[in-house]
JSON list of C-alpha atoms in Angstrom, two decimals:
[
{"chain": "A", "resi": 1, "resn": "ASP", "atom": "CA", "xyz": [102.59, 69.48, 82.27]},
{"chain": "A", "resi": 2, "resn": "GLN", "atom": "CA", "xyz": [103.31, 72.46, 80.07]},
{"chain": "A", "resi": 3, "resn": "PHE", "atom": "CA", "xyz": [102.41, 76.04, 80.81]},
{"chain": "A", "resi": 4, "resn": "PRO", "atom": "CA", "xyz": [101.16, 77.99, 77.78]},
{"chain": "A", "resi": 5, "resn": "ILE", "atom": "CA", "xyz": [103.57, 80.94, 77.65]},
{"chain": "A", "resi": 6, "resn": "ASP", "atom": "CA", "xyz": [101.03, 83.21, 75.96]},
{"chain": "A", "resi": 7, "resn": "ASN", "atom": "CA", "xyz": [98.70, 83.09, 78.99]},
{"chain": "A", "resi": 8, "resn": "VAL", "atom": "CA", "xyz": [98.80, 86.08, 81.31]},
{"chain": "A", "resi": 9, "resn": "VAL", "atom": "CA", "xyz": [98.18, 84.88, 84.84]},
{"chain": "A", "resi": 10, "resn": "GLN", "atom": "CA", "xyz": [97.41, 87.07, 87.83]},
{"chain": "A", "resi": 11, "resn": "TYR", "atom": "CA", "xyz": [98.69, 85.85, 91.20]},
{"chain": "A", "resi": 12, "resn": "PHE", "atom": "CA", "xyz": [97.45, 87.39, 94.43]},
{"chain": "A", "resi": 13, "resn": "TYR", "atom": "CA", "xyz": [99.52, 87.36, 97.59]},
{"chain": "A", "resi": 14, "resn": "GLY", "atom": "CA", "xyz": [98.99, 89.32, 100.77]},
{"chain": "A", "resi": 15, "resn": "VAL", "atom": "CA", "xyz": [96.13, 91.76, 101.18]},
{"chain": "A", "resi": 16, "resn": "LYS", "atom": "CA", "xyz": [96.71, 94.31, 98.41]},
{"chain": "A", "resi": 17, "resn": "GLN", "atom": "CA", "xyz": [99.37, 92.66, 96.32]},
{"chain": "A", "resi": 18, "resn": "CYS", "atom": "CA", "xyz": [99.18, 90.93, 92.98]},
{"chain": "A", "resi": 19, "resn": "CYS", "atom": "CA", "xyz": [101.51, 90.05, 90.16]},
{"chain": "A", "resi": 20, "resn": "TYR", "atom": "CA", "xyz": [100.87, 89.44, 86.46]},
{"chain": "A", "resi": 21, "resn": "PHE", "atom": "CA", "xyz": [103.03, 86.84, 84.72]},
{"chain": "A", "resi": 22, "resn": "GLY", "atom": "CA", "xyz": [103.27, 85.91, 81.06]},
{"chain": "A", "resi": 23, "resn": "VAL", "atom": "CA", "xyz": [103.99, 87.24, 77.61]},
{"chain": "A", "resi": 24, "resn": "GLY", "atom": "CA", "xyz": [101.98, 90.41, 77.13]},
{"chain": "A", "resi": 25, "resn": "ALA", "atom": "CA", "xyz": [101.47, 91.04, 80.86]},
{"chain": "A", "resi": 26, "resn": "ILE", "atom": "CA", "xyz": [102.45, 94.65, 80.22]},
{"chain": "A", "resi": 27, "resn": "ASN", "atom": "CA", "xyz": [99.09, 95.06, 78.48]},
{"chain": "A", "resi": 28, "resn": "LYS", "atom": "CA", "xyz": [97.46, 94.74, 81.92]},
{"chain": "A", "resi": 29, "resn": "ILE", "atom": "CA", "xyz": [98.92, 98.13, 82.92]},
{"chain": "A", "resi": 30, "resn": "GLY", "atom": "CA", "xyz": [95.61, 99.88, 82.24]},
{"chain": "A", "resi": 31, "resn": "GLU", "atom": "CA", "xyz": [93.80, 97.43, 84.51]},
{"chain": "A", "resi": 32, "resn": "ALA", "atom": "CA", "xyz": [96.38, 98.07, 87.25]},
{"chain": "A", "resi": 33, "resn": "LEU", "atom": "CA", "xyz": [96.00, 101.85, 86.85]},
{"chain": "A", "resi": 34, "resn": "ASP", "atom": "CA", "xyz": [92.20, 101.51, 87.01]},
{"chain": "A", "resi": 35, "resn": "THR", "atom": "CA", "xyz": [92.54, 99.61, 90.29]},
{"chain": "A", "resi": 36, "resn": "LEU", "atom": "CA", "xyz": [95.12, 101.96, 91.86]},
{"chain": "A", "resi": 37, "resn": "LYS", "atom": "CA", "xyz": [93.58, 105.22, 90.59]},
{"chain": "A", "resi": 38, "resn": "PRO", "atom": "CA", "xyz": [96.76, 107.31, 90.97]},
{"chain": "A", "resi": 39, "resn": "CYS", "atom": "CA", "xyz": [96.70, 111.12, 90.90]},
{"chain": "A", "resi": 40, "resn": "ALA", "atom": "CA", "xyz": [100.06, 110.86, 89.09]},
{"chain": "A", "resi": 41, "resn": "VAL", "atom": "CA", "xyz": [102.87, 108.35, 88.54]},
{"chain": "A", "resi": 42, "resn": "GLY", "atom": "CA", "xyz": [106.62, 108.65, 89.07]},
{"chain": "A", "resi": 43, "resn": "PHE", "atom": "CA", "xyz": [108.53, 106.20, 86.88]},
{"chain": "A", "resi": 44, "resn": "VAL", "atom": "CA", "xyz": [111.94, 104.95, 88.00]},
{"chain": "A", "resi": 45, "resn": "THR", "atom": "CA", "xyz": [114.16, 103.20, 85.48]},
{"chain": "A", "resi": 46, "resn": "SER", "atom": "CA", "xyz": [117.57, 103.08, 83.86]},
{"chain": "A", "resi": 47, "resn": "LYS", "atom": "CA", "xyz": [118.56, 104.46, 80.46]},
{"chain": "A", "resi": 48, "resn": "GLY", "atom": "CA", "xyz": [117.03, 102.63, 77.54]},
{"chain": "A", "resi": 49, "resn": "ALA", "atom": "CA", "xyz": [115.73, 99.27, 78.76]},
{"chain": "A", "resi": 50, "resn": "TYR", "atom": "CA", "xyz": [112.20, 100.54, 79.34]},
{"chain": "A", "resi": 51, "resn": "ILE", "atom": "CA", "xyz": [112.06, 101.58, 75.67]},
{"chain": "A", "resi": 52, "resn": "LYS", "atom": "CA", "xyz": [114.05, 98.71, 74.11]},
{"chain": "A", "resi": 53, "resn": "SER", "atom": "CA", "xyz": [111.91, 96.13, 75.90]},
{"chain": "A", "resi": 54, "resn": "GLY", "atom": "CA", "xyz": [108.71, 97.54, 74.43]},
{"chain": "A", "resi": 55, "resn": "ALA", "atom": "CA", "xyz": [107.25, 98.18, 77.90]},
{"chain": "A", "resi": 56, "resn": "TRP", "atom": "CA", "xyz": [107.10, 101.97, 77.62]},
{"chain": "A", "resi": 57, "resn": "GLY", "atom": "CA", "xyz": [104.63, 102.15, 74.70]},
{"chain": "A", "resi": 58, "resn": "PRO", "atom": "CA", "xyz": [101.73, 100.38, 76.46]},
{"chain": "A", "resi": 59, "resn": "VAL", "atom": "CA", "xyz": [102.47, 102.32, 79.65]},
{"chain": "A", "resi": 60, "resn": "VAL", "atom": "CA", "xyz": [102.29, 105.73, 77.95]},
{"chain": "A", "resi": 61, "resn": "ASP", "atom": "CA", "xyz": [99.17, 104.65, 76.03]},
{"chain": "A", "resi": 62, "resn": "ALA", "atom": "CA", "xyz": [97.43, 103.63, 79.27]},
{"chain": "A", "resi": 63, "resn": "LEU", "atom": "CA", "xyz": [98.43, 106.88, 81.01]},
{"chain": "A", "resi": 64, "resn": "THR", "atom": "CA", "xyz": [97.32, 109.01, 78.08]},
{"chain": "A", "resi": 65, "resn": "GLU", "atom": "CA", "xyz": [93.98, 107.18, 77.78]},
{"chain": "A", "resi": 66, "resn": "ARG", "atom": "CA", "xyz": [93.33, 107.87, 81.48]},
{"chain": "A", "resi": 67, "resn": "ASN", "atom": "CA", "xyz": [94.77, 111.41, 81.48]},
{"chain": "A", "resi": 68, "resn": "ILE", "atom": "CA", "xyz": [97.20, 110.55, 84.30]},
{"chain": "A", "resi": 69, "resn": "PRO", "atom": "CA", "xyz": [100.21, 112.88, 84.63]},
{"chain": "A", "resi": 70, "resn": "TYR", "atom": "CA", "xyz": [103.62, 111.30, 85.06]},
{"chain": "A", "resi": 71, "resn": "SER", "atom": "CA", "xyz": [107.30, 112.02, 85.50]},
{"chain": "A", "resi": 72, "resn": "LEU", "atom": "CA", "xyz": [110.17, 109.83, 84.32]},
{"chain": "A", "resi": 73, "resn": "TYR", "atom": "CA", "xyz": [113.43, 109.42, 86.23]},
{"chain": "A", "resi": 74, "resn": "ASP", "atom": "CA", "xyz": [115.74, 107.32, 84.03]},
{"chain": "A", "resi": 75, "resn": "LYS", "atom": "CA", "xyz": [119.11, 107.76, 85.78]},
{"chain": "A", "resi": 76, "resn": "VAL", "atom": "CA", "xyz": [119.17, 104.63, 87.95]},
{"chain": "A", "resi": 77, "resn": "VAL", "atom": "CA", "xyz": [122.42, 102.69, 87.65]},
{"chain": "A", "resi": 78, "resn": "THR", "atom": "CA", "xyz": [123.32, 99.20, 88.79]},
{"chain": "A", "resi": 79, "resn": "ASN", "atom": "CA", "xyz": [123.39, 99.34, 92.59]},
{"chain": "A", "resi": 80, "resn": "PRO", "atom": "CA", "xyz": [121.40, 102.57, 92.93]},
{"chain": "A", "resi": 81, "resn": "THR", "atom": "CA", "xyz": [122.82, 105.31, 95.10]},
{"chain": "A", "resi": 82, "resn": "VAL", "atom": "CA", "xyz": [121.10, 107.22, 97.87]},
{"chain": "A", "resi": 83, "resn": "ASP", "atom": "CA", "xyz": [121.86, 110.38, 95.87]},
{"chain": "A", "resi": 84, "resn": "SER", "atom": "CA", "xyz": [119.88, 109.15, 92.85]},
{"chain": "A", "resi": 85, "resn": "ILE", "atom": "CA", "xyz": [117.03, 108.14, 95.14]},
{"chain": "A", "resi": 86, "resn": "ASP", "atom": "CA", "xyz": [116.98, 111.65, 96.65]},
{"chain": "A", "resi": 87, "resn": "GLU", "atom": "CA", "xyz": [117.11, 113.20, 93.17]},
{"chain": "A", "resi": 88, "resn": "ALA", "atom": "CA", "xyz": [114.08, 111.19, 92.04]},
{"chain": "A", "resi": 89, "resn": "VAL", "atom": "CA", "xyz": [112.14, 112.04, 95.21]},
{"chain": "A", "resi": 90, "resn": "ALA", "atom": "CA", "xyz": [112.77, 115.75, 94.59]},
{"chain": "A", "resi": 91, "resn": "GLN", "atom": "CA", "xyz": [111.60, 115.35, 90.98]},
{"chain": "A", "resi": 92, "resn": "PHE", "atom": "CA", "xyz": [108.40, 113.52, 91.97]},
{"chain": "A", "resi": 93, "resn": "ARG", "atom": "CA", "xyz": [107.30, 115.58, 95.00]},
{"chain": "A", "resi": 94, "resn": "PRO", "atom": "CA", "xyz": [105.53, 118.32, 92.96]},
{"chain": "A", "resi": 95, "resn": "LEU", "atom": "CA", "xyz": [103.28, 115.67, 91.36]},
{"chain": "A", "resi": 96, "resn": "ALA", "atom": "CA", "xyz": [102.32, 114.00, 94.63]},
{"chain": "A", "resi": 97, "resn": "LYS", "atom": "CA", "xyz": [99.07, 115.87, 95.24]},
{"chain": "A", "resi": 98, "resn": "ASP", "atom": "CA", "xyz": [97.60, 113.20, 97.53]},
{"chain": "A", "resi": 99, "resn": "ASP", "atom": "CA", "xyz": [98.15, 109.71, 98.93]},
{"chain": "A", "resi": 100, "resn": "SER", "atom": "CA", "xyz": [97.32, 108.09, 95.59]},
{"chain": "A", "resi": 101, "resn": "PHE", "atom": "CA", "xyz": [100.66, 109.12, 94.00]},
{"chain": "A", "resi": 102, "resn": "LEU", "atom": "CA", "xyz": [102.14, 105.93, 92.52]},
{"chain": "A", "resi": 103, "resn": "VAL", "atom": "CA", "xyz": [105.82, 105.03, 92.23]},
{"chain": "A", "resi": 104, "resn": "CYS", "atom": "CA", "xyz": [106.55, 102.62, 89.37]},
{"chain": "A", "resi": 105, "resn": "GLY", "atom": "CA", "xyz": [109.87, 100.83, 88.87]},
{"chain": "A", "resi": 106, "resn": "ILE", "atom": "CA", "xyz": [110.54, 99.58, 85.34]},
{"chain": "A", "resi": 107, "resn": "GLY", "atom": "CA", "xyz": [113.49, 97.26, 84.84]},
{"chain": "A", "resi": 108, "resn": "GLY", "atom": "CA", "xyz": [115.42, 94.81, 86.94]},
{"chain": "A", "resi": 109, "resn": "GLY", "atom": "CA", "xyz": [116.43, 94.83, 90.57]},
{"chain": "A", "resi": 110, "resn": "SER", "atom": "CA", "xyz": [118.11, 98.23, 90.66]},
{"chain": "A", "resi": 111, "resn": "PRO", "atom": "CA", "xyz": [115.19, 100.35, 89.37]},
{"chain": "A", "resi": 112, "resn": "GLU", "atom": "CA", "xyz": [112.75, 98.36, 91.47]},
{"chain": "A", "resi": 113, "resn": "ASP", "atom": "CA", "xyz": [114.88, 98.70, 94.63]},
{"chain": "A", "resi": 114, "resn": "ALA", "atom": "CA", "xyz": [115.18, 102.44, 93.96]},
{"chain": "A", "resi": 115, "resn": "ALA", "atom": "CA", "xyz": [111.40, 102.65, 93.45]},
{"chain": "A", "resi": 116, "resn": "LYS", "atom": "CA", "xyz": [110.74, 101.00, 96.81]},
{"chain": "A", "resi": 117, "resn": "SER", "atom": "CA", "xyz": [113.10, 103.42, 98.58]},
{"chain": "A", "resi": 118, "resn": "ILE", "atom": "CA", "xyz": [111.55, 106.39, 96.77]},
{"chain": "A", "resi": 119, "resn": "ALA", "atom": "CA", "xyz": [108.06, 105.22, 97.75]},
{"chain": "A", "resi": 120, "resn": "VAL", "atom": "CA", "xyz": [109.08, 105.24, 101.41]},
{"chain": "A", "resi": 121, "resn": "LEU", "atom": "CA", "xyz": [110.70, 108.68, 101.19]},
{"chain": "A", "resi": 122, "resn": "MET", "atom": "CA", "xyz": [107.66, 110.15, 99.45]},
{"chain": "A", "resi": 123, "resn": "LYS", "atom": "CA", "xyz": [105.85, 109.67, 102.79]},
{"chain": "A", "resi": 124, "resn": "TYR", "atom": "CA", "xyz": [108.68, 111.15, 104.88]},
{"chain": "A", "resi": 125, "resn": "PRO", "atom": "CA", "xyz": [109.52, 114.60, 103.49]},
{"chain": "A", "resi": 126, "resn": "GLU", "atom": "CA", "xyz": [111.89, 115.34, 106.39]},
{"chain": "A", "resi": 127, "resn": "GLN", "atom": "CA", "xyz": [114.05, 112.28, 105.60]},
{"chain": "A", "resi": 128, "resn": "ASP", "atom": "CA", "xyz": [116.46, 111.37, 102.79]},
{"chain": "A", "resi": 129, "resn": "GLY", "atom": "CA", "xyz": [118.16, 108.31, 101.36]},
{"chain": "A", "resi": 130, "resn": "ARG", "atom": "CA", "xyz": [121.05, 108.50, 103.80]},
{"chain": "A", "resi": 131, "resn": "SER", "atom": "CA", "xyz": [118.78, 108.56, 106.84]},
{"chain": "A", "resi": 132, "resn": "LEU", "atom": "CA", "xyz": [116.78, 105.65, 105.41]},
{"chain": "A", "resi": 133, "resn": "TYR", "atom": "CA", "xyz": [119.82, 103.46, 104.83]},
{"chain": "A", "resi": 134, "resn": "ARG", "atom": "CA", "xyz": [121.54, 104.49, 108.07]},
{"chain": "A", "resi": 135, "resn": "PHE", "atom": "CA", "xyz": [118.41, 103.30, 109.91]},
{"chain": "A", "resi": 136, "resn": "GLN", "atom": "CA", "xyz": [117.89, 106.74, 111.46]},
{"chain": "A", "resi": 137, "resn": "PHE", "atom": "CA", "xyz": [114.12, 106.27, 111.32]},
{"chain": "A", "resi": 138, "resn": "THR", "atom": "CA", "xyz": [111.76, 103.33, 111.06]},
{"chain": "A", "resi": 139, "resn": "PRO", "atom": "CA", "xyz": [109.45, 103.66, 108.05]},
{"chain": "A", "resi": 140, "resn": "GLU", "atom": "CA", "xyz": [105.92, 102.48, 108.62]},
{"chain": "A", "resi": 141, "resn": "LYS", "atom": "CA", "xyz": [104.35, 103.63, 105.37]},
{"chain": "A", "resi": 142, "resn": "ALA", "atom": "CA", "xyz": [105.12, 104.06, 101.68]},
{"chain": "A", "resi": 143, "resn": "ALA", "atom": "CA", "xyz": [103.47, 105.40, 98.56]},
{"chain": "A", "resi": 144, "resn": "PRO", "atom": "CA", "xyz": [101.80, 102.72, 96.43]},
{"chain": "A", "resi": 145, "resn": "ILE", "atom": "CA", "xyz": [104.32, 100.82, 94.31]},
{"chain": "A", "resi": 146, "resn": "LEU", "atom": "CA", "xyz": [104.00, 99.12, 90.94]},
{"chain": "A", "resi": 147, "resn": "CYS", "atom": "CA", "xyz": [106.92, 97.13, 89.50]},
{"chain": "A", "resi": 148, "resn": "ILE", "atom": "CA", "xyz": [107.23, 96.30, 85.82]},
{"chain": "A", "resi": 149, "resn": "ASN", "atom": "CA", "xyz": [109.87, 93.62, 85.78]},
{"chain": "A", "resi": 150, "resn": "LEU", "atom": "CA", "xyz": [112.02, 93.30, 82.66]},
{"chain": "A", "resi": 151, "resn": "THR", "atom": "CA", "xyz": [114.41, 90.65, 83.98]},
{"chain": "A", "resi": 152, "resn": "SER", "atom": "CA", "xyz": [114.39, 87.44, 85.95]},
{"chain": "A", "resi": 153, "resn": "GLY", "atom": "CA", "xyz": [116.74, 87.69, 88.88]},
{"chain": "A", "resi": 154, "resn": "THR", "atom": "CA", "xyz": [116.28, 88.14, 92.60]},
{"chain": "A", "resi": 155, "resn": "GLY", "atom": "CA", "xyz": [112.52, 88.60, 92.56]},
{"chain": "A", "resi": 156, "resn": "THR", "atom": "CA", "xyz": [112.70, 92.03, 94.17]},
{"chain": "A", "resi": 157, "resn": "GLU", "atom": "CA", "xyz": [109.32, 92.88, 92.63]},
{"chain": "A", "resi": 158, "resn": "MET", "atom": "CA", "xyz": [107.78, 90.42, 95.09]},
{"chain": "A", "resi": 159, "resn": "ASP", "atom": "CA", "xyz": [109.16, 91.69, 98.40]},
{"chain": "A", "resi": 160, "resn": "ARG", "atom": "CA", "xyz": [109.55, 94.82, 100.50]},
{"chain": "A", "resi": 161, "resn": "PHE", "atom": "CA", "xyz": [113.34, 94.82, 100.74]},
{"chain": "A", "resi": 162, "resn": "ALA", "atom": "CA", "xyz": [115.66, 97.17, 98.84]},
{"chain": "A", "resi": 163, "resn": "VAL", "atom": "CA", "xyz": [119.36, 97.92, 98.51]},
{"chain": "A", "resi": 164, "resn": "ALA", "atom": "CA", "xyz": [121.09, 101.23, 97.79]},
{"chain": "A", "resi": 165, "resn": "SER", "atom": "CA", "xyz": [124.69, 102.38, 97.99]},
{"chain": "A", "resi": 166, "resn": "PRO", "atom": "CA", "xyz": [125.95, 105.36, 99.95]},
{"chain": "A", "resi": 167, "resn": "PRO", "atom": "CA", "xyz": [128.38, 107.73, 98.25]},
{"chain": "A", "resi": 168, "resn": "VAL", "atom": "CA", "xyz": [131.99, 106.63, 98.40]},
{"chain": "A", "resi": 169, "resn": "ARG", "atom": "CA", "xyz": [134.12, 108.56, 100.87]},
{"chain": "A", "resi": 170, "resn": "ARG", "atom": "CA", "xyz": [137.68, 109.22, 99.86]},
{"chain": "A", "resi": 171, "resn": "LEU", "atom": "CA", "xyz": [140.01, 109.04, 102.81]},
{"chain": "A", "resi": 172, "resn": "ARG", "atom": "CA", "xyz": [143.28, 110.94, 102.96]},
{"chain": "A", "resi": 173, "resn": "ARG", "atom": "CA", "xyz": [146.42, 108.99, 103.60]}
]
């Protein structure tokens, strides 16, 4: 059997989770925004890929059409750091007027892992990336998350796990 690559297929898994697959799936962003009804969106990505891939145009069009405010954090590097996660949280907090604030990762594993961590910290204003990754509290909630995957790798867009790096400590000899 062959799968027609131009088909966009929506897969549902879990209670509130779905995933769109196929060429042109990015054009479903408006449908996703209509379902989630965010008060605002915080985008998490790395430099350039979100534009070069062509994903950003349909996203901005859908946001503009729906008059949804957004903020873009495009400083995520491979193996995101807890410092960059904290920086993005601080940038997004003023937009998070209610529980409908949406965190959206655009890219591969690193932006999507950062987005998941940011979504958790948006619900815990007294915590930061270090406390999250040192297991100093047990998160039980997170802001809604949307992942726009630009790569095929670990499948991080399909699970709740994330990885971030602590700052490197220089030890004296």
